[in-house]
PDB file of C-alpha atoms in Angstrom:
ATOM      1  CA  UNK N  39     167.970  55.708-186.872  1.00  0.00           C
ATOM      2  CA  UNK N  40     164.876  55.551-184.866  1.00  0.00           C
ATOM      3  CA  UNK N  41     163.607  59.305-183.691  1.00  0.00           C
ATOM      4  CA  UNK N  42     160.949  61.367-181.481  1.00  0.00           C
ATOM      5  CA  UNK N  43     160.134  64.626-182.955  1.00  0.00           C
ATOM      6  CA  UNK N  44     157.420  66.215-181.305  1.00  0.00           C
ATOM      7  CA  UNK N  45     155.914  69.497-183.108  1.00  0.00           C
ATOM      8  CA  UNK N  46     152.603  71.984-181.991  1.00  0.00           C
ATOM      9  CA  UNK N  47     154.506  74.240-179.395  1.00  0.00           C
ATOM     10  CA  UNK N  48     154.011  78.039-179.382  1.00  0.00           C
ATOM     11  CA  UNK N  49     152.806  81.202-177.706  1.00  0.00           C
ATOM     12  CA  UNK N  50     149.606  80.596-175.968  1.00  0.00           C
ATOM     13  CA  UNK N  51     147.700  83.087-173.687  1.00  0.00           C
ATOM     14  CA  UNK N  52     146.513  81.849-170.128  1.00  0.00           C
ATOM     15  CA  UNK N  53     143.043  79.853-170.207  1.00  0.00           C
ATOM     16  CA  UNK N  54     144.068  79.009-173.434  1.00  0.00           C
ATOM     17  CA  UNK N  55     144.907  75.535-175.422  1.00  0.00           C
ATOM     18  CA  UNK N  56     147.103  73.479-177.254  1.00  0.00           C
ATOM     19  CA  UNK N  57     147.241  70.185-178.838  1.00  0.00           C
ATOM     20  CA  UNK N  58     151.360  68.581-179.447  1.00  0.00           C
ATOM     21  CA  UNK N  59     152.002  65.880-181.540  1.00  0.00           C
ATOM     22  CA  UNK N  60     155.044  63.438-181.331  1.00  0.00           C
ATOM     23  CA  UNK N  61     156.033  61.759-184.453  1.00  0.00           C
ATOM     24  CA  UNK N  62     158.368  58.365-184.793  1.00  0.00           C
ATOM     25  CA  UNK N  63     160.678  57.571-188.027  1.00  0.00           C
ATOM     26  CA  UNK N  64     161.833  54.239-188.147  1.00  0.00           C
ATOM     27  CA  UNK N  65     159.589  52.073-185.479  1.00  0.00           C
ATOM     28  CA  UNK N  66     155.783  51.983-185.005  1.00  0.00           C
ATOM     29  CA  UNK N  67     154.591  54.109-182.390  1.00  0.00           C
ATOM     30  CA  UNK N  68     151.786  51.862-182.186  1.00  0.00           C
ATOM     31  CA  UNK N  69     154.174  49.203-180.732  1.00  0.00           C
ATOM     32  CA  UNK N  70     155.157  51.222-178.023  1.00  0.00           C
ATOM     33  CA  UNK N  71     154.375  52.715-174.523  1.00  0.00           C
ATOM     34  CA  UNK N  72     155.014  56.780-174.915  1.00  0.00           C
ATOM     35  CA  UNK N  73     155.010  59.429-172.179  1.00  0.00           C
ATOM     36  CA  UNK N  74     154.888  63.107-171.873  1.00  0.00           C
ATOM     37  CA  UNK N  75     157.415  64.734-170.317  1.00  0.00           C
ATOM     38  CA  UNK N  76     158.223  68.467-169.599  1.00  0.00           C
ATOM     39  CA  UNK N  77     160.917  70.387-168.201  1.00  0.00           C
ATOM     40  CA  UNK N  78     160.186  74.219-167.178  1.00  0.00           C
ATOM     41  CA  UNK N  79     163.228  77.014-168.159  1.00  0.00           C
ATOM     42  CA  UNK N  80     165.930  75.562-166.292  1.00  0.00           C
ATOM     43  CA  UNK N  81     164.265  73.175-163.868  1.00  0.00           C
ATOM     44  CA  UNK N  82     164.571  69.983-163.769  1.00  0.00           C
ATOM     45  CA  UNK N  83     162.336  67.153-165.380  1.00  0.00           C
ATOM     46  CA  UNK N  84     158.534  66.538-164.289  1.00  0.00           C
ATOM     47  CA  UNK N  85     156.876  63.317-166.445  1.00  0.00           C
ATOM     48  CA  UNK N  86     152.949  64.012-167.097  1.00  0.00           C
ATOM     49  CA  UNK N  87     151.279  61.263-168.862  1.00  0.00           C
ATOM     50  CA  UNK N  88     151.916  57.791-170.317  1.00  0.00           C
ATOM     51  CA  UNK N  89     149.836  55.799-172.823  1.00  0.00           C
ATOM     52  CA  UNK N  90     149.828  51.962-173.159  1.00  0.00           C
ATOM     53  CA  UNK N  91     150.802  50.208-176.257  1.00  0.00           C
ATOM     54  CA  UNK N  92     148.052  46.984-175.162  1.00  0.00           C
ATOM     55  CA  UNK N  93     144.577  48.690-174.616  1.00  0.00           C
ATOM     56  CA  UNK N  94     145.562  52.415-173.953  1.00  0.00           C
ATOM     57  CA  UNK N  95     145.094  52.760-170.939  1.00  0.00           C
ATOM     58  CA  UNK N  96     146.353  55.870-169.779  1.00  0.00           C
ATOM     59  CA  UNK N  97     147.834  57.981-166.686  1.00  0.00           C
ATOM     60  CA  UNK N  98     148.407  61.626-165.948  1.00  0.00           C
ATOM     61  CA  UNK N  99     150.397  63.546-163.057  1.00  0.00           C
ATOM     62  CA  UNK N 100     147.726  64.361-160.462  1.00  0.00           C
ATOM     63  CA  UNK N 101     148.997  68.170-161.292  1.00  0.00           C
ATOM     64  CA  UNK N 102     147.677  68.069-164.601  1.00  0.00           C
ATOM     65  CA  UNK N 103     144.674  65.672-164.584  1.00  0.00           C
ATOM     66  CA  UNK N 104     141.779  67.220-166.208  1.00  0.00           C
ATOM     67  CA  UNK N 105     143.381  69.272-168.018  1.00  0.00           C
ATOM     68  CA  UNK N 106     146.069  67.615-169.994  1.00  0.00           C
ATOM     69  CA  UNK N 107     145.125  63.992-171.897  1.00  0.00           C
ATOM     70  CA  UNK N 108     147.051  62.189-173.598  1.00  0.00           C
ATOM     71  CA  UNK N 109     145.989  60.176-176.878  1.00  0.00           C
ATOM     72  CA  UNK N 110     147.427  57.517-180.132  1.00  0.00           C
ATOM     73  CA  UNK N 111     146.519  58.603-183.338  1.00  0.00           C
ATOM     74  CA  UNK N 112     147.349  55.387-184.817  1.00  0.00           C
ATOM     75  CA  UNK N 113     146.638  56.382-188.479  1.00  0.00           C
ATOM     76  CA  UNK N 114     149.143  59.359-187.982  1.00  0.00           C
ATOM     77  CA  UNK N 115     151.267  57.434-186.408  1.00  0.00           C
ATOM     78  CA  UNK N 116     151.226  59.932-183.225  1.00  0.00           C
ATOM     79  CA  UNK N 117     151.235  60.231-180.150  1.00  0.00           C
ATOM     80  CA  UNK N 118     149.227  64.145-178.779  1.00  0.00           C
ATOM     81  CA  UNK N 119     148.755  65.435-176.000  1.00  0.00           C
ATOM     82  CA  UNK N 120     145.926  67.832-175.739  1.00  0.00           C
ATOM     83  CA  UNK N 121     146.805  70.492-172.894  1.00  0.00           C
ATOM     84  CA  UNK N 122     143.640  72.756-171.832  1.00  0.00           C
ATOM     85  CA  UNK N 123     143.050  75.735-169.456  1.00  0.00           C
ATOM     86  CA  UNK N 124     146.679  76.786-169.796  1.00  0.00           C
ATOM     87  CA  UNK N 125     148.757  78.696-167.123  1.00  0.00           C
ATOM     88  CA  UNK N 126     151.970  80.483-167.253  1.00  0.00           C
ATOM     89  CA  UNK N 127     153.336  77.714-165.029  1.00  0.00           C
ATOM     90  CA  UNK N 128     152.950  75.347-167.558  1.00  0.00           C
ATOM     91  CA  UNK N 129     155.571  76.795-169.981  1.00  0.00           C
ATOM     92  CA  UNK N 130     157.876  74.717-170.607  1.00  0.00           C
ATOM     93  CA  UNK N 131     159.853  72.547-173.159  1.00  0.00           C
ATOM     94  CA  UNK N 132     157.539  69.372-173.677  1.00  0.00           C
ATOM     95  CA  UNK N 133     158.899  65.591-174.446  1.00  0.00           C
ATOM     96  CA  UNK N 134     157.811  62.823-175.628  1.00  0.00           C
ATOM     97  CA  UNK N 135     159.654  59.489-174.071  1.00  0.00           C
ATOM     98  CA  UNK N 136     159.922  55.839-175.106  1.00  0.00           C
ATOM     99  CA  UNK N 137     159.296  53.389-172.097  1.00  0.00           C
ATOM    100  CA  UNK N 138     156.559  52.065-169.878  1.00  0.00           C
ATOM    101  CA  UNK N 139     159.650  52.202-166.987  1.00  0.00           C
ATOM    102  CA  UNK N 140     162.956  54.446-168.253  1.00  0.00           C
ATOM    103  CA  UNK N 141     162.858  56.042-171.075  1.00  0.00           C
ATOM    104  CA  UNK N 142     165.129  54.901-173.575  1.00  0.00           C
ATOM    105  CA  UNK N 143     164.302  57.416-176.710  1.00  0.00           C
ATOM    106  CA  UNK N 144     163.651  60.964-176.462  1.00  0.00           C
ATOM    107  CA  UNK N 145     162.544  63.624-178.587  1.00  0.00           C
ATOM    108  CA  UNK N 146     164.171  67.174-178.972  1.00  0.00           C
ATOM    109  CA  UNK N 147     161.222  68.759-177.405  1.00  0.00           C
ATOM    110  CA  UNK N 148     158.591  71.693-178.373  1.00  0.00           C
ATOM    111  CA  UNK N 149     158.491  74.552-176.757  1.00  0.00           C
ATOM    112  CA  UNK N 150     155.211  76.088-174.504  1.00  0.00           C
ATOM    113  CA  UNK N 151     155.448  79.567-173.711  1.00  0.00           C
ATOM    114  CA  UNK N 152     151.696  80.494-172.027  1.00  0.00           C
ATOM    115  CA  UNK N 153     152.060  84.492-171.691  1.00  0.00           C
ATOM    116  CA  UNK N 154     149.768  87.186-171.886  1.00  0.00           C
TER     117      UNK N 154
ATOM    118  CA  UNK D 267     154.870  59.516-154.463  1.00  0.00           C
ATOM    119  CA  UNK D 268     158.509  58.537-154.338  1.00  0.00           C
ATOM    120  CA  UNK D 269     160.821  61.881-153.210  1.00  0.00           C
ATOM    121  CA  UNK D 270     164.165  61.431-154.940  1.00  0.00           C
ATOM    122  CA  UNK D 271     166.981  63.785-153.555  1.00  0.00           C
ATOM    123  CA  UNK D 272     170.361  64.072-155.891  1.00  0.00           C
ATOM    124  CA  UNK D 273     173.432  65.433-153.640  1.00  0.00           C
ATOM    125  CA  UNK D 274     175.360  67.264-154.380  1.00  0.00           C
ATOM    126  CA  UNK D 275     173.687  69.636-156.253  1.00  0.00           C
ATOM    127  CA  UNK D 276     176.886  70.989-158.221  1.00  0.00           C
ATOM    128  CA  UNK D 277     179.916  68.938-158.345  1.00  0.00           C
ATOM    129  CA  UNK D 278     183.327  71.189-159.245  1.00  0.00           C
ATOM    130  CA  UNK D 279     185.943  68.526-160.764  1.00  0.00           C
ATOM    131  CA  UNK D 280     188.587  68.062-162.888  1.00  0.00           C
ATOM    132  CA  UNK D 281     189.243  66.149-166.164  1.00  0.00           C
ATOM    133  CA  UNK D 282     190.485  62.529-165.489  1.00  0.00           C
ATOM    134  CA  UNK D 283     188.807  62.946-161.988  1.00  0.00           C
ATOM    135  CA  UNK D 284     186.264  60.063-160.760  1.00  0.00           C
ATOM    136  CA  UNK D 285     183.051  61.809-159.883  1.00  0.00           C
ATOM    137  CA  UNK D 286     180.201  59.875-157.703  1.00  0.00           C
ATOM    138  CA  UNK D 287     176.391  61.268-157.557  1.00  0.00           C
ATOM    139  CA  UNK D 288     174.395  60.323-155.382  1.00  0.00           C
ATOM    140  CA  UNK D 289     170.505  59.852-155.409  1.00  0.00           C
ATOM    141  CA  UNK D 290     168.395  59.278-152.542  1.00  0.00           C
ATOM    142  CA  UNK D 291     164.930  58.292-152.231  1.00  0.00           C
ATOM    143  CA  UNK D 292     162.294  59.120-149.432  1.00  0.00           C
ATOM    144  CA  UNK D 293     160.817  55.043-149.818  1.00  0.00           C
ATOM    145  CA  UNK D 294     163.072  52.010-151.109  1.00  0.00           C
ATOM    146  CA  UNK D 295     162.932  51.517-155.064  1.00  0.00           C
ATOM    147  CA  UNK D 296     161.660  47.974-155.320  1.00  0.00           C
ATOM    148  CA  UNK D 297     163.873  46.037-157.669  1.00  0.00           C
ATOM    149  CA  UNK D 298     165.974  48.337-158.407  1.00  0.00           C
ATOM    150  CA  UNK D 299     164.041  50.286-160.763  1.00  0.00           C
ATOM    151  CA  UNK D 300     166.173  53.637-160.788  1.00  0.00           C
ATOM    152  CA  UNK D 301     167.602  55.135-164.376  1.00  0.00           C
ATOM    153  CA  UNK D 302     170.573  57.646-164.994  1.00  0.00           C
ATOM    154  CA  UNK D 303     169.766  60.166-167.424  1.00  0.00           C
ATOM    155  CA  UNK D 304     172.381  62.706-168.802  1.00  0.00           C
ATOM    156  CA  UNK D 305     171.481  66.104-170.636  1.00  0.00           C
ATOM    157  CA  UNK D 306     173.620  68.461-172.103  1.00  0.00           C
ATOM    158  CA  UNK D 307     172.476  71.833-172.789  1.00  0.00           C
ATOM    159  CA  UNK D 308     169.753  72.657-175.679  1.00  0.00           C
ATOM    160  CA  UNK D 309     169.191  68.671-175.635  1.00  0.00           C
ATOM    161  CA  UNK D 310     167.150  66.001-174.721  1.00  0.00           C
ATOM    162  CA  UNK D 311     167.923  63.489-171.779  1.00  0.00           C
ATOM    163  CA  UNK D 312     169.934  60.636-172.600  1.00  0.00           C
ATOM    164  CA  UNK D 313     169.766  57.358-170.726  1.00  0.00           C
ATOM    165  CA  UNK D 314     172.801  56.465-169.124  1.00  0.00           C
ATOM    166  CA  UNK D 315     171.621  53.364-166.449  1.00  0.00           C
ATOM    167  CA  UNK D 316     168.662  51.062-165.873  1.00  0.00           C
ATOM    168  CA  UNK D 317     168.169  48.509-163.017  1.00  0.00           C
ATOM    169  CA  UNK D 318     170.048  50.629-160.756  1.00  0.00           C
ATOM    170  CA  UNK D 319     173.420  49.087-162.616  1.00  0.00           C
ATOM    171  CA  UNK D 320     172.516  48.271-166.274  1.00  0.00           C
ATOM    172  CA  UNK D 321     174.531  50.811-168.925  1.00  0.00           C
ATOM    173  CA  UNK D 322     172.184  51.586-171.697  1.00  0.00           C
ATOM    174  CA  UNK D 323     173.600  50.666-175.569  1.00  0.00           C
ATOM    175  CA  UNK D 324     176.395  52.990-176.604  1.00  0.00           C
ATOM    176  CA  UNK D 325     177.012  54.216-172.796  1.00  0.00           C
ATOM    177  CA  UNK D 326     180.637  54.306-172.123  1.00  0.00           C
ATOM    178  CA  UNK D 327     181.834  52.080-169.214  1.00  0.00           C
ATOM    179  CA  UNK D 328     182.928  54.678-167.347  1.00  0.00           C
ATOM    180  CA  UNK D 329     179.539  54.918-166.526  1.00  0.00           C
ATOM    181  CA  UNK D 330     178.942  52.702-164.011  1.00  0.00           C
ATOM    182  CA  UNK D 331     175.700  52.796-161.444  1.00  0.00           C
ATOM    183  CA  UNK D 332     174.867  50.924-158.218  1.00  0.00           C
ATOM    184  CA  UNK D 333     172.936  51.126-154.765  1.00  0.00           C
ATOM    185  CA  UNK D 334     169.118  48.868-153.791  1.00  0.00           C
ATOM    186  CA  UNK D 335     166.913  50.002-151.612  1.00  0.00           C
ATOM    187  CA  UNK D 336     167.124  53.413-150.896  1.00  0.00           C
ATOM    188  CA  UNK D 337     170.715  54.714-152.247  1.00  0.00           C
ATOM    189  CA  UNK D 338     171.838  54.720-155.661  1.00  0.00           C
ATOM    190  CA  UNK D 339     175.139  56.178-157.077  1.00  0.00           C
ATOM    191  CA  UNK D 340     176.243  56.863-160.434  1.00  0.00           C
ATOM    192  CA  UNK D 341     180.019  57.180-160.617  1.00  0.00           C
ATOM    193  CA  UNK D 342     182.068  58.248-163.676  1.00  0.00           C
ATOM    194  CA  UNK D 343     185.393  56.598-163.654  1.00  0.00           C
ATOM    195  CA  UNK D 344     187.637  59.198-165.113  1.00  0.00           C
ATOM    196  CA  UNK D 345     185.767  62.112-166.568  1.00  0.00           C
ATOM    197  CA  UNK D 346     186.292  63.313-169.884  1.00  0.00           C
ATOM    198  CA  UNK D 347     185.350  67.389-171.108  1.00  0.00           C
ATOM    199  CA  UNK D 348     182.128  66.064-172.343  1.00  0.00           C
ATOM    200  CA  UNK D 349     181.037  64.388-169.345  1.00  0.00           C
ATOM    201  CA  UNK D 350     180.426  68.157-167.725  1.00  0.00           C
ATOM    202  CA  UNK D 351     176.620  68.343-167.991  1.00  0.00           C
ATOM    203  CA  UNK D 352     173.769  67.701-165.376  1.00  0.00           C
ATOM    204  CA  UNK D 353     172.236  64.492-164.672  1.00  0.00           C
ATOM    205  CA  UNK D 354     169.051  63.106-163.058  1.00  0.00           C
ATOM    206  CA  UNK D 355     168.046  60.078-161.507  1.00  0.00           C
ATOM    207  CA  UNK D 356     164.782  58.604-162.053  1.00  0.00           C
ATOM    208  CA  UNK D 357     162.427  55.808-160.475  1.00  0.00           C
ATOM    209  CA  UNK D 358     160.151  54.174-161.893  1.00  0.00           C
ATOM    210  CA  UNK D 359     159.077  50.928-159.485  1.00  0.00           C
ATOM    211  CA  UNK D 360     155.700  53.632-158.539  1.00  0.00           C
ATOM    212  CA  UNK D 361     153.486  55.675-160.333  1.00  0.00           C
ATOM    213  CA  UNK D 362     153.696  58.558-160.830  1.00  0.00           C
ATOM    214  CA  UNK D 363     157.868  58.154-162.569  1.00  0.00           C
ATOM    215  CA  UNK D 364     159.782  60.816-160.414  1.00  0.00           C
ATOM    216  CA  UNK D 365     162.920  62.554-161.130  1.00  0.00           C
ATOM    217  CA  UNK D 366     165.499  63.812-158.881  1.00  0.00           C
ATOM    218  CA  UNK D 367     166.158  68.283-158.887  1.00  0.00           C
ATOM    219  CA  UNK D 368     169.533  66.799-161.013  1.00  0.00           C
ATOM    220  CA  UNK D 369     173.222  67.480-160.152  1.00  0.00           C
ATOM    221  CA  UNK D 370     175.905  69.642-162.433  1.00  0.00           C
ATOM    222  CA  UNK D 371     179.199  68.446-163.185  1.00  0.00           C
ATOM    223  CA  UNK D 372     181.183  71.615-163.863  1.00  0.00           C
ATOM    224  CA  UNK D 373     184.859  71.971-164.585  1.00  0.00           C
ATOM    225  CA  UNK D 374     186.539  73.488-161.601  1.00  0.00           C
TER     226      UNK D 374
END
């Protein structure tokens, strides 16, 4: 059965940084076009960054730009997102997506919590 | 970016009932390029819909979607207990993807 599990969530303190990882079992992640997306504590879901599977081109959410990026670690198999200059606004559970449109496969999502 | 509102926000219904969401969107959605998404609690999004009208593998066809342009619905024929979650619309014919706030189907 094909799966998303992302991993590198945690407690982080405001200013501060963290790097998430999403993993694939059973496809190539390689293969694919792979998003970010988040959902703060019971609100609703905001997408943040996609990567292409062709050349890698990639977008962010103008909220996010310059501080979030989002990259293919093809030897891992992974797709990260590296999230700088963190703020407590930005806690939230994180997702990675399958699709360059909808998103057909999800992960179960890693946790942010950015708290002094 | 494209605005996507979901009315109602809660929907109170019965098992058996036919519920019908709707989702709005401040430009038109060229092609038809809106997605259903369901998520029950402590889980990921699930998609439901593509194309506007296009059940994803496994949905049940009591799912149904439809709408162009600006007005999409998702309706669920006759709703069983596990059908009493929220869902979100989605659109993805601009950058940046959007999601609608989502609506609740609760038991009333």
């Amino acid at each position: 059965e094909e799966q998303l599990v992302e991993s590198g969530g945690g407690l982080v303190q405001p200013g501060g940084s963290l790097r998430l990882s999403c993993a694939a079992s059973e496809f190539t992640l390689t293969s694919e076009e792979m998003n970010w997306v988040r959902q703060a504590p019971g609100k609703g879901l905001e997408w943040l960054s996609y990567i292409s599977n062709l050349d890698d081109t990639t977008h962010t959410e103008d909220s996010v730009r310059g501080r979030f990026s989002i990259s293919r670690d093809a030897a891992k198999n992974t797709v990260d997102l590296q999230m700088n200059s963190l703020r407590p606004e930005d806690t939230a559970i994180y997702y990675c997506a399958r699709g360059g449109k909808y998103f057909d496969l999800w992960g179960r999502g890693t946790l942010v919590t950015v708290s002094s | 970016e494209i605005v996507l509102t979901q009315s109602p926000g809660i929907l109170s219904m019965s098992p058996g009932q036919r519920a019908i969401l709707s989702c709005r969107a401040s430009q038109t959605v060229d092609h038809s390029a809106l997605a259903w998404y369901q998520q029950k609690p402590g889980q990921a999004p699930r998609l439901l819909i593509y194309a506007a009208s296009f059940r994803a593998t496994g949905v049940p066809d009591r799912f149904s979607g439809r709408g162009s342009g600006t007005d999409f619905t998702l309706t669920i024929s006759r709703l069983e207990p596990e059908d009493f979650v929220v869902y979100y619309c989605q659109q993805y014919a601009r950058s940046p993807r959007t999601f609608g706030h989502g609506t609740k189907v609760e038991i009333e």
